[in-house]
Each structure stands twice: as C-alpha cells, then as structure tokens.
CSV table of C-alpha atoms in Angstrom, one decimal:
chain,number,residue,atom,x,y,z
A,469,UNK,CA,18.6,155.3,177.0
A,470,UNK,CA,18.9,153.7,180.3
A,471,UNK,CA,21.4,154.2,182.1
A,472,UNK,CA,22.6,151.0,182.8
A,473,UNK,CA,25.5,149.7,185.7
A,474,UNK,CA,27.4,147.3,186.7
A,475,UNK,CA,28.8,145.4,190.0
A,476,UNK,CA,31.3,143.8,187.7
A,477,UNK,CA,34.8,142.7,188.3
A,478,UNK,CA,38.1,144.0,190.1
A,479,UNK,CA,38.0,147.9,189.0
A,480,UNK,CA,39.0,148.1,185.1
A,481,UNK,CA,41.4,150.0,183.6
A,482,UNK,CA,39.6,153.0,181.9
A,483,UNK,CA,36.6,152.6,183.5
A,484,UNK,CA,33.8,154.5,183.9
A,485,UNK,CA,32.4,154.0,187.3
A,486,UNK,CA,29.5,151.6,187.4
A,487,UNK,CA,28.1,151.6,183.7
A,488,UNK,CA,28.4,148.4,182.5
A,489,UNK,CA,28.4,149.9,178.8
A,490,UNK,CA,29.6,153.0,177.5
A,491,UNK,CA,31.9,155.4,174.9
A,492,UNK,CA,33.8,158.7,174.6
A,493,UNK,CA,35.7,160.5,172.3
A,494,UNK,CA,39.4,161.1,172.4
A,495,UNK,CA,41.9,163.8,170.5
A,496,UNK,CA,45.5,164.2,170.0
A,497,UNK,CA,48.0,165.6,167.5
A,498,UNK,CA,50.0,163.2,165.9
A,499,UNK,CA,53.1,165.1,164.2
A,500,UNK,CA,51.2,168.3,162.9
A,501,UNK,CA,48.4,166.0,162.3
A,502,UNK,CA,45.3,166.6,164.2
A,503,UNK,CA,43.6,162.9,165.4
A,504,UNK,CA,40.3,161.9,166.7
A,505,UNK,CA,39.8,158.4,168.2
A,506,UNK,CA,35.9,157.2,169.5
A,507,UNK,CA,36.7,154.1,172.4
A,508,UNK,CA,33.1,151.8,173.2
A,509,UNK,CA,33.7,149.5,175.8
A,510,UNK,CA,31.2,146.6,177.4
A,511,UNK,CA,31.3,144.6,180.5
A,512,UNK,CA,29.3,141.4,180.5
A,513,UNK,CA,29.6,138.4,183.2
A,514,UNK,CA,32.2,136.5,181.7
A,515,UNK,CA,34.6,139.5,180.1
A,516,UNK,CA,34.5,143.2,178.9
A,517,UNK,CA,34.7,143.9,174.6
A,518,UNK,CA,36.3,147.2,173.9
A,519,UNK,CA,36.6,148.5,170.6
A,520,UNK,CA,38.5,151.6,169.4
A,521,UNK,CA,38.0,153.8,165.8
A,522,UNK,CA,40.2,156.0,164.4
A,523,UNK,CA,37.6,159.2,162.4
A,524,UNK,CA,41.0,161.6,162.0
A,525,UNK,CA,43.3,162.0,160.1
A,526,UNK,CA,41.4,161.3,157.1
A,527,UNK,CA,44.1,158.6,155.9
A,528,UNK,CA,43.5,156.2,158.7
A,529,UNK,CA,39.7,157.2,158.8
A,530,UNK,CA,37.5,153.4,159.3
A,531,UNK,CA,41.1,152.0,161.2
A,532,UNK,CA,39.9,150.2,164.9
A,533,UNK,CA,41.2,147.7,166.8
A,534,UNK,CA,39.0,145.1,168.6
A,535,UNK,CA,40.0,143.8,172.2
A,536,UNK,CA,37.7,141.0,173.7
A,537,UNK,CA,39.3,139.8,176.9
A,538,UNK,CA,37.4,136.7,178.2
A,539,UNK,CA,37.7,133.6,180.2
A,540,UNK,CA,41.3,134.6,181.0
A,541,UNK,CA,42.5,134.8,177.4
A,542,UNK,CA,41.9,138.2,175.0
A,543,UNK,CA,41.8,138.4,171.3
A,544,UNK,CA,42.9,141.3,170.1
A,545,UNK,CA,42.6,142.6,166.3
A,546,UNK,CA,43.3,145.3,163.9
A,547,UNK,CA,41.5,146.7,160.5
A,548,UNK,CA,43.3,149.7,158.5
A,549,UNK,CA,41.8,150.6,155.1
A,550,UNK,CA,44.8,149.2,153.1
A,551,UNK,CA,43.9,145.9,154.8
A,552,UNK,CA,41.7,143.1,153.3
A,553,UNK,CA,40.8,141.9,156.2
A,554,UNK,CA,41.9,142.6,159.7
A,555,UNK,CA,44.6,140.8,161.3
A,556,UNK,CA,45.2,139.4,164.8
A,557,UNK,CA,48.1,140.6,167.1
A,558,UNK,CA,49.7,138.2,169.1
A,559,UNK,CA,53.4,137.5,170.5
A,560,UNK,CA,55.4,140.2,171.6
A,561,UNK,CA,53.5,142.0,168.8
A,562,UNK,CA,51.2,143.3,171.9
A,563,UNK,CA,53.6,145.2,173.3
A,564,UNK,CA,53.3,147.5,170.3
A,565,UNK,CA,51.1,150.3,168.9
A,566,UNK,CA,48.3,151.0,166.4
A,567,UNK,CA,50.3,151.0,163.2
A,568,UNK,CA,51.0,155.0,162.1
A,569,UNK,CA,50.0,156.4,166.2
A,570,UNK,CA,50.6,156.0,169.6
A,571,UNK,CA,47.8,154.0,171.0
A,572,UNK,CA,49.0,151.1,172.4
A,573,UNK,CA,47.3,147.9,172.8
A,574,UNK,CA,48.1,147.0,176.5
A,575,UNK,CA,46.3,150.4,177.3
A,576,UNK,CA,43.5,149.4,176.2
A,577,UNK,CA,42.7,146.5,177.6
A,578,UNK,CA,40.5,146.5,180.8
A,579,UNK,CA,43.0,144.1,182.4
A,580,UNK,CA,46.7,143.0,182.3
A,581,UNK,CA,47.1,140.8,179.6
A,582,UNK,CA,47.5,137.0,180.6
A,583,UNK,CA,50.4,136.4,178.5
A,584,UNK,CA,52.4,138.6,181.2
A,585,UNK,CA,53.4,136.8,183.8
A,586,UNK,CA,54.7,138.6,186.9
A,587,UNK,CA,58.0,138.1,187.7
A,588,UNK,CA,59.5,137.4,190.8
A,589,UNK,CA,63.2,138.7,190.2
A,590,UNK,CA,63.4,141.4,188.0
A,591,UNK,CA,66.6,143.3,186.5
A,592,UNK,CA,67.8,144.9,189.4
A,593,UNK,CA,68.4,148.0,187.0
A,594,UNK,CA,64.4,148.3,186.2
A,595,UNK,CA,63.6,151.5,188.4
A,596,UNK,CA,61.1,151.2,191.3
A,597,UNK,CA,57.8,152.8,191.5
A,598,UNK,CA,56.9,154.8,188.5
A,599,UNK,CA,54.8,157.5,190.0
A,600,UNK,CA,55.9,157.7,193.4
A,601,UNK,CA,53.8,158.6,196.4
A,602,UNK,CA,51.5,155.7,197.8
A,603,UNK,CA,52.0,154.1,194.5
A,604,UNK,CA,53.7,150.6,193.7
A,605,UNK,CA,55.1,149.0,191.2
A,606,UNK,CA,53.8,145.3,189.2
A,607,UNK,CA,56.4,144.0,187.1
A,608,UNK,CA,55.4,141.7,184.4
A,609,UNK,CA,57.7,138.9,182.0
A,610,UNK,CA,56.6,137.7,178.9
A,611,UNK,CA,56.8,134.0,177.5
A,612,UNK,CA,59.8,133.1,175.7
A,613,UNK,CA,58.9,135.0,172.7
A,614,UNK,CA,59.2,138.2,174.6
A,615,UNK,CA,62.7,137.9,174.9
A,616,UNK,CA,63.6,140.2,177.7
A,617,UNK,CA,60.4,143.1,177.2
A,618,UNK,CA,59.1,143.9,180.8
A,619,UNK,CA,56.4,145.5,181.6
A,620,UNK,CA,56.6,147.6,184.7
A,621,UNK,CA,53.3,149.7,186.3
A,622,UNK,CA,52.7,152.2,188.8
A,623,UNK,CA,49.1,151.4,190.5
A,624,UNK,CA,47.4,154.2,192.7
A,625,UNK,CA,45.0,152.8,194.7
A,626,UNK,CA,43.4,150.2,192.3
A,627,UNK,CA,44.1,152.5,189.4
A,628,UNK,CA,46.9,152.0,186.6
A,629,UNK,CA,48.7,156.0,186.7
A,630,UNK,CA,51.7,154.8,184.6
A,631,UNK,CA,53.1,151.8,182.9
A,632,UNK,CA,56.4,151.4,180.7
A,633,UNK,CA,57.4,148.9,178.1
A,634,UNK,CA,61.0,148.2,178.7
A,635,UNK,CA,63.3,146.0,176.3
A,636,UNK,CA,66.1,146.2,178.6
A,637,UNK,CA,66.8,148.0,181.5
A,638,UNK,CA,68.6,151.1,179.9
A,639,UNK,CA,65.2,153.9,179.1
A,640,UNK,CA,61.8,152.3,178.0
A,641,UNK,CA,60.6,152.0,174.2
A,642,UNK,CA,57.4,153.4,175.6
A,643,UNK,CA,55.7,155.2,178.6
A,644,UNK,CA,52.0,155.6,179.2
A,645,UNK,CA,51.0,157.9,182.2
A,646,UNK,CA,47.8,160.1,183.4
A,647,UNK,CA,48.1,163.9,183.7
A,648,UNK,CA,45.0,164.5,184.7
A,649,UNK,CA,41.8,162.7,186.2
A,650,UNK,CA,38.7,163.6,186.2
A,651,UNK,CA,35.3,162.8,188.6
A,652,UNK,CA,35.6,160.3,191.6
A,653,UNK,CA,35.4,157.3,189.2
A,654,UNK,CA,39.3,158.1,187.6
A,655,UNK,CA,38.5,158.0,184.2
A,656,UNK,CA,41.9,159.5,182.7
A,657,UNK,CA,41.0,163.3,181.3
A,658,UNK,CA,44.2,163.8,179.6
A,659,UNK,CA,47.3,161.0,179.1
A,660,UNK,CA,50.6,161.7,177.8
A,661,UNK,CA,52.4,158.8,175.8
A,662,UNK,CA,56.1,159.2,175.6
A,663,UNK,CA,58.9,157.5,173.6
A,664,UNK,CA,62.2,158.3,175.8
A,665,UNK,CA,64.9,157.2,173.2
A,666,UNK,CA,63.7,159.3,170.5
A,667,UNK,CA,62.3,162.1,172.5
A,668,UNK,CA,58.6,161.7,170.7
A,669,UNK,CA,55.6,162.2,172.9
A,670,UNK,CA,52.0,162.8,172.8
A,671,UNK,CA,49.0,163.9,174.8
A,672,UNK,CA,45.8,162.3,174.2
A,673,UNK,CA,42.5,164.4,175.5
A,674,UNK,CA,38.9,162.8,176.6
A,675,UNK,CA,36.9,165.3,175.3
A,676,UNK,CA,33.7,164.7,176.8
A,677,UNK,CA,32.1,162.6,179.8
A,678,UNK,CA,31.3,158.7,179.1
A,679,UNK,CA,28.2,158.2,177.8
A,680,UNK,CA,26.1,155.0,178.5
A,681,UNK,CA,25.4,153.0,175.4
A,682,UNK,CA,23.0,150.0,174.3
A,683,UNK,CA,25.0,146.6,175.3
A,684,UNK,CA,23.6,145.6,171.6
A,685,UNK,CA,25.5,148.1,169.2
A,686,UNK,CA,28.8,146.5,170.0
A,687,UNK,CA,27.9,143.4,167.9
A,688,UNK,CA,27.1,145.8,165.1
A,689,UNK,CA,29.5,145.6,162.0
A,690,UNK,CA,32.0,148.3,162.1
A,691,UNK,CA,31.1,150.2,159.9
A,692,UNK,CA,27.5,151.0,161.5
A,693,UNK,CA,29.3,150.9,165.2
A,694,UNK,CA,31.3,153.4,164.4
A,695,UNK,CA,28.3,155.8,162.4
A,696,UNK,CA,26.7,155.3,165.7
A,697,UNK,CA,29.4,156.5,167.9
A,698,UNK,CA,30.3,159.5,166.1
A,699,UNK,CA,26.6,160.9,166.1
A,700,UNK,CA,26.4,159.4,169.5
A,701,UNK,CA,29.8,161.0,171.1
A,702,UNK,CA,29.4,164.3,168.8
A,703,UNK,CA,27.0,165.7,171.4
A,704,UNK,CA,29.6,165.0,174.3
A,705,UNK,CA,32.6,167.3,172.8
C-alpha cells in the first residue's frame, strides 16, 4: 500500500506525521474490564473523517462513533448495538463521552470544535496553564446551551498535552492528558483520562505504530470498515 502523505492543514490533533490516511489500535481497562478500541482517520482538502470502533468488551463489540469535521462545521455520530440507528450528538452533549467508557468526543476530533468559542474573560478561578513549562493555556465558551462548561487546554508547541472539561470553576468533570509520546511526529503512546470528583481514571495505550490506509475504505459501511481494521491493525500490536 502506498504510503501516502499529506501537506495538509495546521498540525491535527492525534496526528500522524504526514500520512494523509491512517489507523491504530488502542487498549484500556475499563473497571476490571479489558477494552480494545481501532481509530481510522483521513485528511482530504476540505476536512479530515475520523472514525472510532469499539472490538472489546464483547457487550459494546460493533459500537463507533463517526466525526467528520469540514468546512468549519463537524458532525459527529454514535452507533451502539442496542441502537436502531445511530444518533447525532450535538449541544453541550459534545462535552461528553462514549456512552459506558471514557472516550470523549472533543479528543477526537482533529480540531477544536467550532461551537467553542474562546473566551476573552474567563472565571478568574479556572487555573492557568495545565501542563506547565513552555505550555499555555486556550480557554474556550460554549453557546448559550453550554451554560457555564469551559473548556480549558494546555498546548506544547502546536500539540494539545492536556485539556479539562470544567462546569464550574471548583475541579473539572473530566481531564484528558498525554503520559507519554512517542516518535518526532507526537502521536500520544499512552493517555490517561481522569474524573477528579469521583476519583475514576483511566489509561488508554497505542499499541502499535500508525499504519497508512487506502483513503477509500473509510466510505465502507461499518461493518466492513471495521473487519478491515482489525485484520489490518492486528499485525501492528
């Protein structure tokens, strides 16, 4: 398969370098659960199409959530086998997580989300940078039907290192930061995703390099996109 590049936009968030299509596997323990996620991800001219499956646990086996970020807008949608049909997430509904996991959906996304608008005077209680050292701080403000969510974010050299989900100004619902990188293009190796007022947290693995993929197999139903990943990605652990 060729390995094919990209000059692309503004560096994305989980990126892989230069390929301008590609996929890798992911593992966590949820609870005393083990759980395996498979992420494909495309850049074309306009936008990038990212795409995540859930293999384990076996309950939530054929789950994915489908982000296509475009044009300044992103549609963002998610299947679980109890479903009919998948369902679109909107509003402050965002802000949230996978049902039953961790994953959020504003950490997937290549980009900030354009319902966020950054706000000029934040709650002087929100803390300053997140991660310290050379890195700074973006602080974000919903539309109205946000309420008063922020999102803050810790950015280290063109790369997101940690971001927080905040419904006041008191300890965050959620926190998303990298552990550990890996190569020069910053690809996240492991991530921990924290809950501070219950304690809860989570590290999530990469458990192989990216791997280029065929532009095509993204416009595949699910079902066969996510066959194809798994054979695909199986070779990478």
């Amino acid at each position: 398969m060729d390995d094919v590049r990209v000059r692309g936009p503004a560096r994305a968030r989980l990126g892989a370098g230069r390929l301008a299509c590609y996929g890798f596997a992911v593992e966590a323990v949820i609870g005393h659960r083990p759980a395996r996620y498979l992420l494909a991800r495309r850049f074309g001219p306009d936008g990038a199409l990212t795409v995540l499956f859930v293999t384990r646990p076996e309950p939530l086996t054929g789950t994915y959530i489908r982000i296509a970020e475009a044009g300044g807008g992103c549609e963002i949608e998610t299947f679980i086998p109890t479903m009919r049909r998948p369902v679109a997430i909107r509003g402050r509904f965002v802000l949230d997580t996978l049902p039953l996991s961790d994953v959020g959906y504003l950490d997937l996304m290549a980009w900030p989300h354009p319902w966020l608008d950054e706000c000029e005077s934040p709650p002087d209680a929100l803390p300053g940078p997140l991660a310290g050292g050379d890195a700074w701080t973006r602080t974000f403000r919903g539309p109205g039907e946000f309420g008063d969510r922020y999102v803050t974010e810790a950015d280290d050299d063109g790369c997101v290192v940690e971001r927080a989900v905040w419904m006041d100004a008191v300890l965050p619902v959620r926190r998303w930061r990298v552990v550990e990188e890996s190569g020069p293009d910053r690809l996240p190796l492991r991530i921990e995703v924290a809950r501070p007022r219950t304690g809860h947290s989570t590290e999530f693995v990469r458990t192989g390099e990216p791997r280029p993929l065929d532009p095509a197999v993204l416009d595949r139903p699910p079902g066969d996109l996510r066959a194809y990943l798994d054979d695909v990605l199986a070779a990478s652990v």
